[in-house]
Amino acid sequence: MKAHIVTLPGDGVGTEVTAAAVAVLQGVAEHYDHHFAFEEHAIGGGAIDTFGEPLPAASLAACQRADAVLLGAVGGPKWSDPNAPVRPEQGLLALRAALGVYANLRPLQVHPALANLSPLKNEKLKDVDVLFVRELTGGAYFGAKTRSADSATDECKYTVTEIERVVRRAFELARGRRRQLTSVDKANVLETSRLWRSTVQRVAADYPDVKVEHQLVDSMAMLLLTQPSRYDVVVTENLFGDILTDEAAALAGSLGLLPSASLGNGTHGLYEPIHGSAPDIAGQGVANPVGAILSVALLLRHSLALEEEARAVEAAVHEVLQHGPRSRDLGGSAGTAAVRDAVLVALEQHACIHRAIFAGVRACG
Ligand code: NAD
Ligand code: IPM
Ligand code: MN
């Protein structure tokens, strides 16, 4: 197949992990006979420096034309002055809003070989397989903001439409998994959460085959650590989802491992690791590219409907996490390029086995 992919490497390690992820997409194209055309554009702090704005019109237009968008990360100390008039993160938020990608899927699995890296006891991590569905284009991130010398406000607003579409997506996803949905809110305090909860309750009637529970976000933060294997699909609003998924990444062993897919109504999607620009390690070639590479698997699955290829990438990553090489955040000493190359070798092996089965032959080198 032919696909047109826009890359937005962004800032800090964003550029490093995106380069590795693109190499994996090129590997997929080569081994499975696809043609992927890449077009790179500016976003974030680098875009502010060059164009004076964090999401130049040309970047957005290219993203809108593409079949899928692969993003690294934005931000960094250079642009973090709290009084700065324009910030890299605004570019990312504007992109999510303009693409209408309201459902942010953040899968969490714990690789058994990495369980020792988690601060939790190994037995708690057995069978952890959670899909977070984070609302991505509403809530406090997008409400009106005010600032005066001695006060500031961030309005948190949700409409029923905004809640219902992401909740329905979560129910649909639960149907393809273990049919359990946990909706996380703060309905004991927040009006937006009460609207959220009543919407979930109403929509649940359309999904009688899915078991629904409601959990307050503060206790959810605790339960994620004490009973992580209890959860299947977790749906929540924008800010709660942001915080809970960084917490969840600690269970997997590193923030560098988790991918994400941001989807709207069609197949168009924005794919990015959940981590940021990691200024403390940027420019050293040591960032873990796994979150970005697993985001490529999600891109293949959700935007290009290439399930076999998506699984091959996931299997290749699984193998590398099992046998190494491992990056520094995982206790190893391999750089980004060495991890990328190991994934490419494992991918080639998978593709060969796939072709051999397809052709009915048994040899694979
Ligand atoms: P961060 O995610 O950049 O880093 C947190 C910690 O995790 C750091 O110690 C970092 O070294 C480590 N880490 C992150 N990614 C890693 C990887 N791939 N491999 C190994 N270690 C990794 O969070 P932060 O330091 O709080 O934020 C830095 C900047 O990134 C901020 O400007 C923030 O706004 C931005 N940010 C952007 C995104 C995004 O673009 N999607 C996401 C989160 C944060
Ligand atoms: C993420 C990031 C972003 C968010 C920031 C950089 C705007 O933390 O993708 O998780 O809060 O959504
Ligand atoms: Mn975040």
PDB file of C-alpha atoms and ligand atoms in Angstrom, residues 89 92-93 96 106 134 141 242 274, ligand 2:
ATOM      1  CA  GLU A  89       3.106  22.973  24.188  1.00  0.00           C
ATOM      2  CA  LEU A  92       0.768  20.367  20.328  1.00  0.00           C
ATOM      3  CA  LEU A  93      -2.578  21.312  21.861  1.00  0.00           C
ATOM      4  CA  ARG A  96      -4.707  17.866  18.639  1.00  0.00           C
ATOM      5  CA  ARG A 106      -2.357   4.753  25.892  1.00  0.00           C
ATOM      6  CA  ARG A 134      -7.789   9.760  27.713  1.00  0.00           C
ATOM      7  CA  TYR A 141      -6.448  22.210  28.776  1.00  0.00           C
ATOM      8  CA  ASP A 242      -2.277  12.814  31.570  1.00  0.00           C
ATOM      9  CA  ILE A 274       3.740   9.661  26.011  1.00  0.00           C
TER      10      ILE A 274
HETATM   11  C1  IPM B   2       1.445  14.550  27.053  1.00  0.00           C
HETATM   12  C2  IPM B   2       2.083  15.859  27.479  1.00  0.00           C
HETATM   13  C3  IPM B   2       1.240  17.024  26.996  1.00  0.00           C
HETATM   14  C4  IPM B   2      -0.116  16.933  27.710  1.00  0.00           C
HETATM   15  C5  IPM B   2       1.844  18.423  27.185  1.00  0.00           C
HETATM   16  C6  IPM B   2       3.212  18.539  26.622  1.00  0.00           C
HETATM   17  C7  IPM B   2       0.952  19.469  26.560  1.00  0.00           C
HETATM   18  O1  IPM B   2       2.303  15.888  28.848  1.00  0.00           O
HETATM   19  O2  IPM B   2       1.247  14.350  25.845  1.00  0.00           O
HETATM   20  O3  IPM B   2       1.153  13.723  27.906  1.00  0.00           O
HETATM   21  O4  IPM B   2      -0.229  17.352  28.872  1.00  0.00           O
HETATM   22  O5  IPM B   2      -1.038  16.443  27.091  1.00  0.00           O
END
